[in-house]
Structures are given as structure tokens and as C-alpha cells.
Amino acid sequence: MNLTVVDAVRELMRAWQLTKVFGNPGSTEVPFLADWPEDFDYVLGLQESVVVAMADGYAQASGLPVVVNLHSAGGTGHAMGSIVTAYHNRTPMIVLAGQQARSLLPIDPFLSALEPTHLPQPYVKWSVQPARAQDVPAAFARAYHVATQPPCGPVLVSVPSDDWNQPAVSISPRPRIGGDFADTVALDAVATKIAASTQPVVVVGAAIDADHAVSDMVLLAERIQAPVWAAPFSARCSFPEDHSLFAGFLPAARQPLAETLAGHDLVVVIGAPAFTEHVVTEKDGPDLPPLILIHDDEQVLARAPHAIAVRATPGAGIRHLLCGVTESASPRPPIRQHTAAPEPPAAGERMSGAYVLHTIRQTMPTNTLIVEEAPSHRPAMHQHLPITLRQTGFLTGASGVLGYGLPAAIGAAMAAPDRSVVAIIGDGSTMYSVQALWTAARYSAPLTVVVMDNGEYAAVANHSNRLGVSGVPGIQLGEVDFRALANGQGCQGVLVSDPVELARALTDAVCADEPTVLHVLVQQARATLPR
């Protein structure tokens, strides 16, 4: 039998264990999908941004690269919000995008992508439409190695529909290129600076957890007796939040951030930008202390000119520092005080977000993976739902683009069927990707979704209040029946308005054999956004 392009690509996919494909098909993808192999799994999502976010969550929870199959310009365009998130999440993702037949491209046919390699930029590491059909397998192989090299990220390969059935030759599936690297000379100098410091502090970012280095990070912090802060908007938990050295969450603005770090004579930032800011503040506050930034992304290092930059993957960098620093004689910082349990609501009142999050903490199994997209409840989550696992205990979107949380939780549940996965999603965020519930029901994803319904885009309301402005339209959402939306797509939907029923509803949902959506009515969250 003569080998075709689709045969050669599928050989590579088998060799690299990429046989689970997340997609939403269109006409230009039919030749790739025809005669779908029995050993491949096609995970169907009902909208392209949902598909990419599901694949993202699967990759984050499994640690494996993923393949996404999208339609040409329209489908890739729909997916762009989630591709932006995948880029910031550093997700090893290969997007196979359909394209009109090569023979029609000179006349800009219907459903063609006019500039397919430009469309996803700059939110992919690499994008290509091969010059010839015979080049498609080699392009796919290169895409795999680009996507999986630190810093990982999405890539896009646009394939004209008539390429798939053209003759091809096999491509040897080279092993994945090793990822760990460290500038050992620079790290030795960092160890010397830490030894000379009297008040060091560490700031941790999502890349540490993605590199499976949280336990090593705990050892390093304990050895140098340094408090540890979570970086602003970190998309993963990279230090157990119940540890005595955990100091809290840095604000996302320069002045309060500098005030928080004042008094330290050295700040070591690992696996995070230095720093992500969200709002403008006055520039007349204290200067930042001396900074050292350890990261594997040259772009992150380059845009922090005020820091000494050291290029290393987080795990390799931390392990090298462990060999170079000595036990500190400094006393351990005081233990961070736990927040008292919130009061239950008065009769006739809705539950507070804090009450719901505290109840989740009390009822969930210890290995629960939390996927969050409820921006206005994030401060309460920091107080009442600490993440204590040392590997993949928390996921959220690093980009701030809404619509990630619900499908990402479904993907994570598919990747980790032996764990409890709980999605904490705002009502506004849920409506960006509510059709993802169809896929959850179809695949019986072991998932509990807690929809925190306060009837508005509370994050926008909070931001308006902070700026001292009023009359902002488009904040109120009114009533949405999330129980009915869940039931209509095949999930179990439960309305929870009575606080007495919440703990039982959560326990039943976790034990259920089907994905369950808890529509929880909560108070409007008037918390301050991260400064």
C-alpha cells in the first residue's frame, strides 16, 4: 500500500502518544478525519475556543502534549481567545488547522484562510503552511519538537485539504528533545548572593508546578528560611499555601508590590515574570529591592531590565541552588494566621462566596484538583480555600481571557479520572463556554462544577468602584438557569440556595457517576481587585 500524508502523520502521532485529538470538524478537515483509526480518540467540542481550552486543561493535568484539530480561518478565529490562554499557560499544543484545497488557493476560495500563518501570531511559538503536500509530515514533526521544548507553547500547522491523500514518505519519530537546562555559573553567583543576604524573599510562579518542582522549592525555602510569595496572577500553585513559610499573594501593581517586598535585601523570582501588573499606581513609592529572576523564557528575562536574569528551567535551577546554598541560621518567619470560618448567611440571605469556598474546603477529598475562573471571588479563595498539594492542585487561565475554566476542568478530569476535579466558575465566565457541558456528559467526565451565581460581571463592577466611576453598562446579567442548562446537555444540574444543603450537595456531586453542576446562588462580591 502506498503511504499517504495522513498515514505518515498518524504514524508520528502514534509514536509520540498523540492519539487523543480534541476538535470541532469542518469541511476542510474531512480528509484528515476520514477512516478514523480505532486506536485514536476524537474528543468533540461544540465550539472551537471550548475545544482548545479542553485540550489545554488536559495537557496541564497530564503533563502531556496535545493535538487540536480546527477549521480554517473561522474555526481558528473562534479559538483565538483560548489560544492566547494556551500561549500564556505555556501549553505544549499542536493545532492542526484545515485549509481549502491547494488548487483553489490562488482565487481565495470560500472557507479559505488568507494568511493562515499570520492569523494566530504572536500567540504561537511557530506557524506554518507547508510549501508542498509532501512536506506536511516533516512540518508536523517540527511542530511537535517546537511545542514541547521549554518554554512550551502552542504551534499551528495549516494543511490544505487535498494534501492529506498525496503520496508521502515516513518520518522517523525522534525522541522528545530534553528540556532541563541551567546556567550553572550564574546560579553559583545567585547562591553566593543568597548566602550574603540577611532578609531574602522568594517569589514563585506557575512554571515551578508545571516543571514538577514544588517539593524542591519547599526544600530550598526551608534551607534558606525565606518567606515565599505567590507571583501576581500565577495560574498554578507552586508552594503549599498551608506551609509556615508561605507569605501570601503579591498584588498586581508596582507601588503596593514594592511596599509588600520592602524590608528585604534580596528578591529571588523563580518561574514567574518580575512582575505582572494589572492597574496603574503612583510611582513615588519605595523602589523594589534587588531582584534575581530565574526563568526559562528569554522574553520574560528580557523584559525585566531591573533584575539580574538567569536562564534555567525552574526545576533544574532550584536543584542547582539546593546544592549551592547552606542551611540558614535565621529564625523561621511567624506562621501565617488562618482566616476564621465565615459566618453562615442570615435567614433569607444568599450565601457569601467565602462561605461557599470554605464549605468546599471542608468537604472535598485531599487530592482534589481545583480549576478556577471566578475573578471576583479570588480574594476569598485565597483566604478560605488554600491549595496545599505539591503537584497540580490548582489551575486557572494565565491570560485573563474568560471561557477557559469550565472546558479546562473537563479536560483535566479526562486526564486525571482517579482524582476529584472541582471547577469553581463565575456565572459570567460559565456563559462563555457553557456548551462544554455537552462534552462532559458525552465522556462522563468525573467533574463537579460549582457555578457561583451573583447575577453580574462582578469583577467589572469591582474595578469600576475602585476607579470611582459609575454608570458602566453591561454589568448586570439577570437570572440564568444553570440547572436547566446542565440538564439540557446531559449533566446533572442542582440548584443550591439553602446553605444547609451545600455540604451535602458537594459530597453527592463528588461521589456521582456523572458530571454535576451545582448552581449556587451567592451574594454580590464587592471585594477589591488585586491591586
PDB file of N, CA, C and O in Angstrom, residues 102-141:
ATOM      1  N   ARG A 102      -5.471  23.098  -2.036  1.00  0.00           N
ATOM      2  CA  ARG A 102      -4.324  23.852  -2.547  1.00  0.00           C
ATOM      3  C   ARG A 102      -4.586  24.374  -3.953  1.00  0.00           C
ATOM      4  O   ARG A 102      -4.174  25.485  -4.310  1.00  0.00           O
ATOM      5  N   SER A 103      -5.286  23.592  -4.753  1.00  0.00           N
ATOM      6  CA  SER A 103      -5.543  24.001  -6.144  1.00  0.00           C
ATOM      7  C   SER A 103      -6.445  25.216  -6.238  1.00  0.00           C
ATOM      8  O   SER A 103      -6.462  25.914  -7.259  1.00  0.00           O
ATOM      9  N   LEU A 104      -7.220  25.517  -5.152  1.00  0.00           N
ATOM     10  CA  LEU A 104      -8.137  26.660  -5.165  1.00  0.00           C
ATOM     11  C   LEU A 104      -7.543  27.915  -4.530  1.00  0.00           C
ATOM     12  O   LEU A 104      -8.117  29.002  -4.669  1.00  0.00           O
ATOM     13  N   LEU A 105      -6.441  27.785  -3.840  1.00  0.00           N
ATOM     14  CA  LEU A 105      -5.933  28.901  -3.057  1.00  0.00           C
ATOM     15  C   LEU A 105      -5.631  30.167  -3.860  1.00  0.00           C
ATOM     16  O   LEU A 105      -5.803  31.272  -3.336  1.00  0.00           O
ATOM     17  N   PRO A 106      -5.191  30.069  -5.117  1.00  0.00           N
ATOM     18  CA  PRO A 106      -4.915  31.317  -5.847  1.00  0.00           C
ATOM     19  C   PRO A 106      -6.115  32.224  -6.039  1.00  0.00           C
ATOM     20  O   PRO A 106      -5.946  33.412  -6.334  1.00  0.00           O
ATOM     21  N   ILE A 107      -7.336  31.694  -5.884  1.00  0.00           N
ATOM     22  CA  ILE A 107      -8.526  32.523  -6.126  1.00  0.00           C
ATOM     23  C   ILE A 107      -9.263  32.864  -4.832  1.00  0.00           C
ATOM     24  O   ILE A 107     -10.422  33.279  -4.867  1.00  0.00           O
ATOM     25  N   ASP A 108      -8.604  32.698  -3.671  1.00  0.00           N
ATOM     26  CA  ASP A 108      -9.215  33.000  -2.373  1.00  0.00           C
ATOM     27  C   ASP A 108     -10.602  32.374  -2.253  1.00  0.00           C
ATOM     28  O   ASP A 108     -11.616  33.075  -2.148  1.00  0.00           O
ATOM     29  N   PRO A 109     -10.695  31.064  -2.212  1.00  0.00           N
ATOM     30  CA  PRO A 109     -11.987  30.399  -2.220  1.00  0.00           C
ATOM     31  C   PRO A 109     -12.729  30.540  -0.896  1.00  0.00           C
ATOM     32  O   PRO A 109     -12.167  30.952   0.122  1.00  0.00           O
ATOM     33  N   PHE A 110     -13.995  30.175  -0.922  1.00  0.00           N
ATOM     34  CA  PHE A 110     -14.825  30.141   0.270  1.00  0.00           C
ATOM     35  C   PHE A 110     -14.185  29.218   1.304  1.00  0.00           C
ATOM     36  O   PHE A 110     -13.688  28.146   0.981  1.00  0.00           O
ATOM     37  N   LEU A 111     -14.189  29.636   2.570  1.00  0.00           N
ATOM     38  CA  LEU A 111     -13.648  28.890   3.705  1.00  0.00           C
ATOM     39  C   LEU A 111     -12.130  28.791   3.718  1.00  0.00           C
ATOM     40  O   LEU A 111     -11.571  27.962   4.438  1.00  0.00           O
ATOM     41  N   SER A 112     -11.470  29.615   2.940  1.00  0.00           N
ATOM     42  CA  SER A 112     -10.009  29.577   2.999  1.00  0.00           C
ATOM     43  C   SER A 112      -9.498  30.528   4.071  1.00  0.00           C
ATOM     44  O   SER A 112     -10.187  31.469   4.486  1.00  0.00           O
ATOM     45  N   ALA A 113      -8.291  30.276   4.540  1.00  0.00           N
ATOM     46  CA  ALA A 113      -7.590  31.186   5.439  1.00  0.00           C
ATOM     47  C   ALA A 113      -6.602  31.987   4.595  1.00  0.00           C
ATOM     48  O   ALA A 113      -5.679  31.418   4.016  1.00  0.00           O
ATOM     49  N   LEU A 114      -6.796  33.299   4.509  1.00  0.00           N
ATOM     50  CA  LEU A 114      -5.996  34.109   3.592  1.00  0.00           C
ATOM     51  C   LEU A 114      -4.535  34.162   4.015  1.00  0.00           C
ATOM     52  O   LEU A 114      -3.643  34.087   3.176  1.00  0.00           O
ATOM     53  N   GLU A 115      -4.278  34.303   5.289  1.00  0.00           N
ATOM     54  CA  GLU A 115      -2.907  34.338   5.805  1.00  0.00           C
ATOM     55  C   GLU A 115      -2.839  33.397   7.001  1.00  0.00           C
ATOM     56  O   GLU A 115      -2.761  33.822   8.159  1.00  0.00           O
ATOM     57  N   PRO A 116      -2.882  32.094   6.770  1.00  0.00           N
ATOM     58  CA  PRO A 116      -3.032  31.148   7.889  1.00  0.00           C
ATOM     59  C   PRO A 116      -1.897  31.192   8.893  1.00  0.00           C
ATOM     60  O   PRO A 116      -2.116  30.952  10.086  1.00  0.00           O
ATOM     61  N   THR A 117      -0.683  31.512   8.462  1.00  0.00           N
ATOM     62  CA  THR A 117       0.426  31.550   9.426  1.00  0.00           C
ATOM     63  C   THR A 117       0.435  32.831  10.235  1.00  0.00           C
ATOM     64  O   THR A 117       1.010  32.869  11.330  1.00  0.00           O
ATOM     65  N   HIS A 118      -0.200  33.882   9.721  1.00  0.00           N
ATOM     66  CA  HIS A 118      -0.240  35.155  10.449  1.00  0.00           C
ATOM     67  C   HIS A 118      -1.392  35.206  11.444  1.00  0.00           C
ATOM     68  O   HIS A 118      -1.306  35.916  12.453  1.00  0.00           O
ATOM     69  N   LEU A 119      -2.479  34.475  11.155  1.00  0.00           N
ATOM     70  CA  LEU A 119      -3.693  34.581  11.961  1.00  0.00           C
ATOM     71  C   LEU A 119      -3.439  34.362  13.450  1.00  0.00           C
ATOM     72  O   LEU A 119      -3.916  35.143  14.280  1.00  0.00           O
ATOM     73  N   PRO A 120      -2.701  33.324  13.863  1.00  0.00           N
ATOM     74  CA  PRO A 120      -2.545  33.100  15.310  1.00  0.00           C
ATOM     75  C   PRO A 120      -1.414  33.883  15.955  1.00  0.00           C
ATOM     76  O   PRO A 120      -1.257  33.830  17.175  1.00  0.00           O
ATOM     77  N   GLN A 121      -0.608  34.563  15.189  1.00  0.00           N
ATOM     78  CA  GLN A 121       0.536  35.260  15.762  1.00  0.00           C
ATOM     79  C   GLN A 121       0.100  36.498  16.537  1.00  0.00           C
ATOM     80  O   GLN A 121      -0.907  37.117  16.188  1.00  0.00           O
ATOM     81  N   PRO A 122       0.797  36.869  17.589  1.00  0.00           N
ATOM     82  CA  PRO A 122       2.053  36.301  18.108  1.00  0.00           C
ATOM     83  C   PRO A 122       1.849  35.242  19.187  1.00  0.00           C
ATOM     84  O   PRO A 122       2.754  35.006  19.967  1.00  0.00           O
ATOM     85  N   TYR A 123       0.675  34.608  19.217  1.00  0.00           N
ATOM     86  CA  TYR A 123       0.353  33.706  20.321  1.00  0.00           C
ATOM     87  C   TYR A 123       0.614  32.239  19.995  1.00  0.00           C
ATOM     88  O   TYR A 123      -0.014  31.355  20.576  1.00  0.00           O
ATOM     89  N   VAL A 124       1.520  31.992  19.079  1.00  0.00           N
ATOM     90  CA  VAL A 124       2.046  30.653  18.854  1.00  0.00           C
ATOM     91  C   VAL A 124       3.563  30.767  18.752  1.00  0.00           C
ATOM     92  O   VAL A 124       4.100  31.796  18.352  1.00  0.00           O
ATOM     93  N   LYS A 125       4.250  29.689  19.106  1.00  0.00           N
ATOM     94  CA  LYS A 125       5.704  29.683  19.007  1.00  0.00           C
ATOM     95  C   LYS A 125       6.157  29.576  17.560  1.00  0.00           C
ATOM     96  O   LYS A 125       7.237  30.049  17.201  1.00  0.00           O
ATOM     97  N   TRP A 126       5.324  28.934  16.737  1.00  0.00           N
ATOM     98  CA  TRP A 126       5.674  28.725  15.330  1.00  0.00           C
ATOM     99  C   TRP A 126       4.395  28.423  14.577  1.00  0.00           C
ATOM    100  O   TRP A 126       3.479  27.798  15.111  1.00  0.00           O
ATOM    101  N   SER A 127       4.303  28.901  13.341  1.00  0.00           N
ATOM    102  CA  SER A 127       3.158  28.565  12.499  1.00  0.00           C
ATOM    103  C   SER A 127       3.643  28.381  11.076  1.00  0.00           C
ATOM    104  O   SER A 127       4.565  29.067  10.616  1.00  0.00           O
ATOM    105  N   VAL A 128       3.015  27.441  10.357  1.00  0.00           N
ATOM    106  CA  VAL A 128       3.494  27.095   9.026  1.00  0.00           C
ATOM    107  C   VAL A 128       2.347  26.538   8.189  1.00  0.00           C
ATOM    108  O   VAL A 128       1.439  25.884   8.715  1.00  0.00           O
ATOM    109  N   GLN A 129       2.373  26.837   6.917  1.00  0.00           N
ATOM    110  CA  GLN A 129       1.597  26.097   5.918  1.00  0.00           C
ATOM    111  C   GLN A 129       2.627  25.534   4.940  1.00  0.00           C
ATOM    112  O   GLN A 129       3.243  26.293   4.195  1.00  0.00           O
ATOM    113  N   PRO A 130       2.886  24.236   4.970  1.00  0.00           N
ATOM    114  CA  PRO A 130       3.967  23.676   4.160  1.00  0.00           C
ATOM    115  C   PRO A 130       3.839  24.022   2.688  1.00  0.00           C
ATOM    116  O   PRO A 130       2.728  24.118   2.142  1.00  0.00           O
ATOM    117  N   ALA A 131       4.994  24.201   2.042  1.00  0.00           N
ATOM    118  CA  ALA A 131       5.003  24.585   0.627  1.00  0.00           C
ATOM    119  C   ALA A 131       4.454  23.483  -0.266  1.00  0.00           C
ATOM    120  O   ALA A 131       3.870  23.760  -1.312  1.00  0.00           O
ATOM    121  N   ARG A 132       4.643  22.224   0.146  1.00  0.00           N
ATOM    122  CA  ARG A 132       4.170  21.086  -0.646  1.00  0.00           C
ATOM    123  C   ARG A 132       3.459  20.097   0.270  1.00  0.00           C
ATOM    124  O   ARG A 132       3.747  20.030   1.471  1.00  0.00           O
ATOM    125  N   ALA A 133       2.581  19.310  -0.319  1.00  0.00           N
ATOM    126  CA  ALA A 133       1.907  18.278   0.465  1.00  0.00           C
ATOM    127  C   ALA A 133       2.919  17.333   1.095  1.00  0.00           C
ATOM    128  O   ALA A 133       2.770  16.921   2.257  1.00  0.00           O
ATOM    129  N   GLN A 134       3.972  16.997   0.356  1.00  0.00           N
ATOM    130  CA  GLN A 134       4.963  16.047   0.868  1.00  0.00           C
ATOM    131  C   GLN A 134       5.692  16.565   2.103  1.00  0.00           C
ATOM    132  O   GLN A 134       6.333  15.795   2.822  1.00  0.00           O
ATOM    133  N   ASP A 135       5.623  17.872   2.351  1.00  0.00           N
ATOM    134  CA  ASP A 135       6.327  18.468   3.489  1.00  0.00           C
ATOM    135  C   ASP A 135       5.503  18.449   4.779  1.00  0.00           C
ATOM    136  O   ASP A 135       6.017  18.823   5.846  1.00  0.00           O
ATOM    137  N   VAL A 136       4.241  18.037   4.685  1.00  0.00           N
ATOM    138  CA  VAL A 136       3.373  18.089   5.863  1.00  0.00           C
ATOM    139  C   VAL A 136       3.897  17.216   7.002  1.00  0.00           C
ATOM    140  O   VAL A 136       3.955  17.668   8.156  1.00  0.00           O
ATOM    141  N   PRO A 137       4.278  15.950   6.785  1.00  0.00           N
ATOM    142  CA  PRO A 137       4.779  15.155   7.917  1.00  0.00           C
ATOM    143  C   PRO A 137       6.000  15.776   8.600  1.00  0.00           C
ATOM    144  O   PRO A 137       6.089  15.786   9.836  1.00  0.00           O
ATOM    145  N   ALA A 138       6.936  16.306   7.820  1.00  0.00           N
ATOM    146  CA  ALA A 138       8.108  16.944   8.415  1.00  0.00           C
ATOM    147  C   ALA A 138       7.706  18.192   9.202  1.00  0.00           C
ATOM    148  O   ALA A 138       8.280  18.482  10.266  1.00  0.00           O
ATOM    149  N   ALA A 139       6.726  18.939   8.693  1.00  0.00           N
ATOM    150  CA  ALA A 139       6.251  20.118   9.418  1.00  0.00           C
ATOM    151  C   ALA A 139       5.598  19.708  10.732  1.00  0.00           C
ATOM    152  O   ALA A 139       5.779  20.372  11.772  1.00  0.00           O
ATOM    153  N   PHE A 140       4.827  18.628  10.715  1.00  0.00           N
ATOM    154  CA  PHE A 140       4.204  18.146  11.946  1.00  0.00           C
ATOM    155  C   PHE A 140       5.273  17.732  12.949  1.00  0.00           C
ATOM    156  O   PHE A 140       5.173  18.028  14.149  1.00  0.00           O
ATOM    157  N   ALA A 141       6.317  17.045  12.477  1.00  0.00           N
ATOM    158  CA  ALA A 141       7.399  16.624  13.375  1.00  0.00           C
ATOM    159  C   ALA A 141       8.092  17.835  13.999  1.00  0.00           C
ATOM    160  O   ALA A 141       8.373  17.857  15.200  1.00  0.00           O
TER     161      ALA A 141
END
